[in-house]
GROMACS .gro file of C-alpha atoms in nm:
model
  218
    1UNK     CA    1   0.000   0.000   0.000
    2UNK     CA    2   0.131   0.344  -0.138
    3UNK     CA    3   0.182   0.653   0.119
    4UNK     CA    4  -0.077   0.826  -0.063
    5UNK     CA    5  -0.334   0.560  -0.017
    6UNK     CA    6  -0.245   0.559   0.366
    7UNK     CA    7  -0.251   0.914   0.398
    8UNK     CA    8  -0.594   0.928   0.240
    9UNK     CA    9  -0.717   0.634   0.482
   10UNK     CA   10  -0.609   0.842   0.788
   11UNK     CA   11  -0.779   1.130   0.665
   12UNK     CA   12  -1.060   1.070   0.519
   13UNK     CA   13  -1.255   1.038   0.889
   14UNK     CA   14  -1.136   1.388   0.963
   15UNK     CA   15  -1.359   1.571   0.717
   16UNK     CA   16  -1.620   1.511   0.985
   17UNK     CA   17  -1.670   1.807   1.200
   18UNK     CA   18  -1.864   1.638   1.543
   19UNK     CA   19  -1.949   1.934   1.723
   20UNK     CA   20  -2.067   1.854   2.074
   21UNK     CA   21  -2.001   1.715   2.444
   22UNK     CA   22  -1.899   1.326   2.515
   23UNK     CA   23  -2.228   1.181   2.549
   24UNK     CA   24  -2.331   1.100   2.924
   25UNK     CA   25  -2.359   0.713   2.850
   26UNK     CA   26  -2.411   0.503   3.132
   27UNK     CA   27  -2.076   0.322   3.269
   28UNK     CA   28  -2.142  -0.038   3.146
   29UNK     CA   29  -2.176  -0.214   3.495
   30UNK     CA   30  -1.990  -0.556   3.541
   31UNK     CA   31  -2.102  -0.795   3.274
   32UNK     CA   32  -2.142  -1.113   3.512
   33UNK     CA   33  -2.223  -1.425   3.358
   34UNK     CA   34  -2.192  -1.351   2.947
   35UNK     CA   35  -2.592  -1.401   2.813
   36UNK     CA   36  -2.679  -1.696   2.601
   37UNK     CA   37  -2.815  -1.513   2.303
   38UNK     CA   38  -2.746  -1.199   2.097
   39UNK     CA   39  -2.828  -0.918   1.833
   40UNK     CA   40  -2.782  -0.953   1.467
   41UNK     CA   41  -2.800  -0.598   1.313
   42UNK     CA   42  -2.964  -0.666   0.952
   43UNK     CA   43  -2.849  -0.393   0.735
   44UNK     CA   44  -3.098  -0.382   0.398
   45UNK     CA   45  -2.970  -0.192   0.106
   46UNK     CA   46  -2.991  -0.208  -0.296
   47UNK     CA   47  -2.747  -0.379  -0.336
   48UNK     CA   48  -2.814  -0.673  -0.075
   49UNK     CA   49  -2.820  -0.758   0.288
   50UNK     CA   50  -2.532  -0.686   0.515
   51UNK     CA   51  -2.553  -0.843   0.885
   52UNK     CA   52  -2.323  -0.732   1.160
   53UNK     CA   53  -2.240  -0.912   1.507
   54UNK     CA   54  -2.162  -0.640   1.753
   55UNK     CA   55  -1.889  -0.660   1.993
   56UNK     CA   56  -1.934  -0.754   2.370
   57UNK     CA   57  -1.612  -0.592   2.504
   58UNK     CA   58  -1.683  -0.259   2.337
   59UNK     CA   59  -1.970  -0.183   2.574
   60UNK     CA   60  -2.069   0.173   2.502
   61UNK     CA   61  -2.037   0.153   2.116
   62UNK     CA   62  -2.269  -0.162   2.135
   63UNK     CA   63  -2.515  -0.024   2.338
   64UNK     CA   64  -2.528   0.347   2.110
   65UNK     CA   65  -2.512   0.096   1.822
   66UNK     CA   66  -2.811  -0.095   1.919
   67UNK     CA   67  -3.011   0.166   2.065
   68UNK     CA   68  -3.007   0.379   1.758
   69UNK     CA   69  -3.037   0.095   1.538
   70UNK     CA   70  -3.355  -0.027   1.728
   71UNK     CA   71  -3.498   0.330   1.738
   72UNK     CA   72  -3.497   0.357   1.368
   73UNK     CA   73  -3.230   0.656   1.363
   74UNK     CA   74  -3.033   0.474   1.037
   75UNK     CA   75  -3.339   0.416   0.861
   76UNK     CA   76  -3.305   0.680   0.524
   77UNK     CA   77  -2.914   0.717   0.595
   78UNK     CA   78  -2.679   0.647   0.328
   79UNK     CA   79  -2.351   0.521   0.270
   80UNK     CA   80  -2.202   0.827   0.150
   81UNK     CA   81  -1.849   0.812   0.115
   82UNK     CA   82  -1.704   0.468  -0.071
   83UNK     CA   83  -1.402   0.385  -0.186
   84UNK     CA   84  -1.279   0.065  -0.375
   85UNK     CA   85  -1.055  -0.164  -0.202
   86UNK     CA   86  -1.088   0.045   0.125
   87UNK     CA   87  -1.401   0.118   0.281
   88UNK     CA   88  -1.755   0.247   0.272
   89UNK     CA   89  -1.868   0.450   0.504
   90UNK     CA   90  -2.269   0.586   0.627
   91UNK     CA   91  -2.482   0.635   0.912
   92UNK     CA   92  -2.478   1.056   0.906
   93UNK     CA   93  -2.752   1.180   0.984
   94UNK     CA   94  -2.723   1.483   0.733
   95UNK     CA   95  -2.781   1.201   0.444
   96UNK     CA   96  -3.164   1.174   0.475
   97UNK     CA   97  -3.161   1.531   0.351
   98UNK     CA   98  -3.203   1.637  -0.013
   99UNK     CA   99  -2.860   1.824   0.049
  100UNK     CA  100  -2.569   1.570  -0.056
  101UNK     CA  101  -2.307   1.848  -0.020
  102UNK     CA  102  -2.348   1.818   0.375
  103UNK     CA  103  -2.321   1.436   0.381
  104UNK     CA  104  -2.082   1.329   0.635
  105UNK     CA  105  -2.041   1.670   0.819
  106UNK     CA  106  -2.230   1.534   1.120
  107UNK     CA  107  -2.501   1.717   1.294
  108UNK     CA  108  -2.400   1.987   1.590
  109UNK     CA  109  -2.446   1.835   1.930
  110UNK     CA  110  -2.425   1.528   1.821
  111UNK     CA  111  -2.196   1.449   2.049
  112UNK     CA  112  -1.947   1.125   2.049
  113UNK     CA  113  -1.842   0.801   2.227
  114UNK     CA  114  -1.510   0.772   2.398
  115UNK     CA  115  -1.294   0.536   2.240
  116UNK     CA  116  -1.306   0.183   2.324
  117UNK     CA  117  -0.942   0.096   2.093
  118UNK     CA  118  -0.813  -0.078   2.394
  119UNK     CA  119  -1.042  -0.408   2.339
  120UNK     CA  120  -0.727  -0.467   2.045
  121UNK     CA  121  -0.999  -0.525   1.746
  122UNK     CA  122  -0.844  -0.505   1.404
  123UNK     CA  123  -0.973  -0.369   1.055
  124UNK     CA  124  -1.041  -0.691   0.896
  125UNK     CA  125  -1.209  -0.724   0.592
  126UNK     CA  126  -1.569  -0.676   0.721
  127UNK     CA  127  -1.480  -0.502   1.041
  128UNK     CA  128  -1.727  -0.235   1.157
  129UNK     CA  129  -1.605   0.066   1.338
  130UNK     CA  130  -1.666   0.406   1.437
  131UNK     CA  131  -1.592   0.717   1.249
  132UNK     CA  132  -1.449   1.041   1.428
  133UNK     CA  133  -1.245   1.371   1.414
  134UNK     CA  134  -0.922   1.356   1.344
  135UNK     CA  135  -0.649   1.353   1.584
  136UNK     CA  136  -0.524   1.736   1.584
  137UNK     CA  137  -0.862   1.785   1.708
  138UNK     CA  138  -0.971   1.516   1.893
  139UNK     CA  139  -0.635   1.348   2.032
  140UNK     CA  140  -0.909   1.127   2.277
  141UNK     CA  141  -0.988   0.941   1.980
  142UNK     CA  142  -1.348   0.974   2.080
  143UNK     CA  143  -1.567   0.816   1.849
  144UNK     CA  144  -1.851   0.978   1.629
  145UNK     CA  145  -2.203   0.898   1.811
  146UNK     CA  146  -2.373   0.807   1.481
  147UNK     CA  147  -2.104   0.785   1.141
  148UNK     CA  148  -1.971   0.402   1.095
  149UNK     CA  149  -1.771   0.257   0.813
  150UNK     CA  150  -1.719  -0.103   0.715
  151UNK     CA  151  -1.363  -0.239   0.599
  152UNK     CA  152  -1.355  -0.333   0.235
  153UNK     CA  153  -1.004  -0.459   0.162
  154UNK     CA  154  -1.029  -0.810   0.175
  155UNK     CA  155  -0.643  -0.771   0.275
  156UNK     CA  156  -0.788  -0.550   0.616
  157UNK     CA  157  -0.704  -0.173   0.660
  158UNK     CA  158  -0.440  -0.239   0.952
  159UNK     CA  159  -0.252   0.070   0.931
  160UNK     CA  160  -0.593   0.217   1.102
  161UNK     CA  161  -0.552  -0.056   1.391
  162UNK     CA  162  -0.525   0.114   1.705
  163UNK     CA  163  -0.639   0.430   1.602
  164UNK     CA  164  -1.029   0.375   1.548
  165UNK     CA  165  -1.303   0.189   1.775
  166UNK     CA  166  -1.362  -0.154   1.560
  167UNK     CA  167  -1.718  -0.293   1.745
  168UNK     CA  168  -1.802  -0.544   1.552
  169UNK     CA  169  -1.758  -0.755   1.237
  170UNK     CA  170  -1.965  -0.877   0.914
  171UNK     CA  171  -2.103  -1.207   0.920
  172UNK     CA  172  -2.314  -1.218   0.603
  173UNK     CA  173  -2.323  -1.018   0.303
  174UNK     CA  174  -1.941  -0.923   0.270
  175UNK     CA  175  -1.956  -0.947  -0.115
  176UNK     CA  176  -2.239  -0.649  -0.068
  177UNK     CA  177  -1.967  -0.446   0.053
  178UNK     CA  178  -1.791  -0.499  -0.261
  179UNK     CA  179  -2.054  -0.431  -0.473
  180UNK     CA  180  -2.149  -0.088  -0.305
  181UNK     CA  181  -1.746   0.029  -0.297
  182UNK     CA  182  -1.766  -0.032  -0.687
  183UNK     CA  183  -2.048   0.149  -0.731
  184UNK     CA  184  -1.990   0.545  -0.962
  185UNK     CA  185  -1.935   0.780  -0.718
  186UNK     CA  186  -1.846   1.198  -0.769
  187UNK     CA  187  -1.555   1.372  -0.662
  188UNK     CA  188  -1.606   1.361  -0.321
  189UNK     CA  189  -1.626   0.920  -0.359
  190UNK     CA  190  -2.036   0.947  -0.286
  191UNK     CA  191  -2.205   0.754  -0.461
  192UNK     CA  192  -2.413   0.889  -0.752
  193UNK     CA  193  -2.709   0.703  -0.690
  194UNK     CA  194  -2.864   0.719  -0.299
  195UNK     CA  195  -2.745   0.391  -0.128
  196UNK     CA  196  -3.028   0.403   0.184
  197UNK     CA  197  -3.003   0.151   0.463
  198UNK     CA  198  -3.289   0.023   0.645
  199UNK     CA  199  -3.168  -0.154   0.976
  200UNK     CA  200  -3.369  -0.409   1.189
  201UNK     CA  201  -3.223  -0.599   1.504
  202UNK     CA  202  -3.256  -0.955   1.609
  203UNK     CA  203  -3.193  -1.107   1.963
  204UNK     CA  204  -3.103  -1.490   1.890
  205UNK     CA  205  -2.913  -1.785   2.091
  206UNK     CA  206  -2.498  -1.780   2.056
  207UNK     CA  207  -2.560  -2.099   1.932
  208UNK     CA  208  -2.796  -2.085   1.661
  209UNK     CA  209  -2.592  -1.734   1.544
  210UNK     CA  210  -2.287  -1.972   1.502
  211UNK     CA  211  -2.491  -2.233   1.327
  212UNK     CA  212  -2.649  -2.000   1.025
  213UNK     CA  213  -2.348  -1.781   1.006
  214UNK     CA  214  -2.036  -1.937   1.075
  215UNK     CA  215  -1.957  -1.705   1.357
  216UNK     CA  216  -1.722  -1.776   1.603
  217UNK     CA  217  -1.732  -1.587   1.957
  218UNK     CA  218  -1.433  -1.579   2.119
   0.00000   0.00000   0.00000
């Protein structure tokens, strides 16, 4: 991977401008004995289904995950920033408007999630993880309450290990991924056709998860 490329994939989460306090989440209290089921997030698009496994030991991005997932806040969102054999990113807000110029600017207040880096996630091809300022403004590393990407390179991203939240990981629909990165896109890598999500969350046992997707908890 060129220096360009990598200086681009360091970047390109800085052109969001999160204006806004650390959001007042709850401390996650002591986990205790680990639940026997789960949530599958069921991400619907044009191009196919995407379904995402969320992270246990990245508490607070799980929970702000899930609770704006369940309370329809991504419904009408977009991916609006793609790029080929990196990433594609969505979840702003701003993209339910008929404004695409304002797409990933984030909305003022929003507010943001302190970093959870320390659980040691990678960027793996399929890896979900949180979007934020860049470091000259946010040396925290706090994450953006709402904006998510998903890793594309089925090679990872690792150069961005350690520096973003990764919360959770693709179980189905990775070749979606692919197909929406491909997709025309302006000068600014947004796609030229709308890519809306719709997202709907399922609580199922461990065990059945690991029987229709090949998922393996850890």
């Amino acid at each position: 991977m060129n220096f360009s490329f990598q200086r681009l994939g360091l970047l390109f989460l800085a052109l969001l401008w999160l204006v806004g306090p650390v959001l007042a989440a709850s401390k996650p209290g002591n986990p205790g004995k680990k639940s026997n089921k789960d949530e599958v997030v069921t991400v619907t698009t044009s191009q196919g289904v995407i379904r995402l496994i969320l992270f246990d030991d990245t508490p607070r991005h799980k929970e702000n995950f899930l609770k704006k997932a369940k309370g329809g806040f991504y419904n009408g969102t977009t991916f609006h920033r793609v790029i080929p054999g990196f990433m594609i990113q969505g979840g702003d807000a701003n993209s339910k408007d008929a404004d695409p110029s304002n797409d990933g600017l984030g909305q003022p207040g929003e507010g943001t999630i302190p970093a959870e880096i320390s659980a040691g996630h990678q960027h793996n091809f399929g890896a979900l993880a949180a979007a934020r300022q860049g470091d000259f403004a946010n040396p925290e590393r706090a994450s953006s309450a709402s904006q998510f990407y998903l890793v594309e390179n089925r090679e990872g991203t690792h150069f961005l290990d350690g520096q973003y939240t990764v919360f959770g990981q693709v179980i189905q629909g990775l070749d979606v991924i692919s197909k929406i990165a491909a997709l025309s896109r302006d000068g600014r890598d947004r796609p030229i056709a709308d890519i809306k999500m719709t997202l709907k969350v399922d609580k199922l046992k461990r065990k059945k998860i690991a029987e229709l997707y090949g998922y393996t908890y850890r």
